[in-house]
Amino acid sequence: MSEGQLAKRLDVPRTRIERLTKQTTSLTVDTALRLSRFFGTTPEYWLNMQSSYDLANANVDVSAIKPLEMV
């Protein structure tokens, strides 16, 4: 299935699917809902995949943050 065909089936702009496949945009809740309906999955499946990708690619230095001390 082409990006254009998927976009048509999901009723979204073709550019949205193109940007997702090229990893130039993040998955939105709206798109997750549409993908879950189309593929018979859950929106959480798609959003968890996006979160995992975001965490794996995060370049944040948190070494200066001191953990909260529990009293």
Short mmCIF file of C-alpha atoms in Angstrom, two decimals:
data_model
loop_
_atom_site.label_atom_id
_atom_site.label_comp_id
_atom_site.label_asym_id
_atom_site.label_seq_id
_atom_site.Cartn_x
_atom_site.Cartn_y
_atom_site.Cartn_z
CA MET A 1 0.00 0.00 0.00
CA SER A 2 1.38 3.41 -0.92
CA GLU A 3 1.51 6.40 1.38
CA GLY A 4 -1.17 8.04 -0.74
CA GLN A 5 -3.45 5.01 -0.52
CA LEU A 6 -3.07 4.81 3.26
CA ALA A 7 -3.72 8.53 3.60
CA LYS A 8 -6.90 8.19 1.56
CA ARG A 9 -8.09 5.24 3.67
CA LEU A 10 -7.36 7.17 6.89
CA ASP A 11 -8.88 10.39 5.51
CA VAL A 12 -5.75 12.42 6.21
CA PRO A 13 -3.48 14.47 3.95
CA ARG A 14 -0.90 12.41 2.06
CA THR A 15 1.81 14.69 3.43
CA ARG A 16 1.00 13.55 6.99
CA ILE A 17 1.81 9.93 6.13
CA GLU A 18 4.88 10.98 4.13
CA ARG A 19 6.23 13.00 7.06
CA LEU A 20 5.64 10.08 9.44
CA THR A 21 7.44 7.59 7.23
CA LYS A 22 10.34 10.00 6.73
CA GLN A 23 10.41 10.62 10.50
CA THR A 24 10.11 14.38 10.10
CA THR A 25 7.03 14.64 12.33
CA SER A 26 5.70 12.90 15.41
CA LEU A 27 2.59 10.79 15.57
CA THR A 28 -0.46 12.67 16.83
CA VAL A 29 -3.35 11.31 18.88
CA ASP A 30 -5.61 11.87 15.88
CA THR A 31 -3.41 9.76 13.63
CA ALA A 32 -3.03 7.08 16.32
CA LEU A 33 -6.81 6.82 16.55
CA ARG A 34 -7.11 6.48 12.78
CA LEU A 35 -4.32 3.91 12.50
CA SER A 36 -5.76 1.85 15.35
CA ARG A 37 -9.18 1.77 13.71
CA PHE A 38 -7.71 0.82 10.32
CA PHE A 39 -5.29 -1.86 11.56
CA GLY A 40 -7.48 -3.20 14.40
CA THR A 41 -5.08 -2.20 17.16
CA THR A 42 -5.29 0.30 20.01
CA PRO A 43 -4.29 3.97 19.95
CA GLU A 44 -1.95 3.17 22.85
CA TYR A 45 -0.04 0.76 20.62
CA TRP A 46 0.84 3.57 18.22
CA LEU A 47 1.45 6.19 20.91
CA ASN A 48 3.70 3.82 22.89
CA MET A 49 5.71 3.22 19.73
CA GLN A 50 6.10 6.99 19.31
CA SER A 51 7.09 7.42 22.97
CA SER A 52 9.68 4.64 22.70
CA TYR A 53 11.13 6.27 19.60
CA ASP A 54 11.22 9.69 21.28
CA LEU A 55 12.98 8.31 24.38
CA ALA A 56 15.52 6.39 22.31
CA ASN A 57 16.38 9.52 20.35
CA ALA A 58 16.34 12.04 23.20
CA ASN A 59 19.58 13.94 23.67
CA VAL A 60 18.97 15.52 27.04
CA ASP A 61 21.68 15.83 29.66
CA VAL A 62 20.04 15.25 33.02
CA SER A 63 23.27 14.66 34.98
CA ALA A 64 23.02 18.05 36.75
CA ILE A 65 19.58 17.24 38.17
CA LYS A 66 19.72 16.01 41.75
CA PRO A 67 17.08 13.45 42.72
CA LEU A 68 14.53 14.48 45.33
CA GLU A 69 15.51 13.22 48.76
CA MET A 70 12.71 11.43 50.53
CA VAL A 71 12.40 12.37 54.19
#
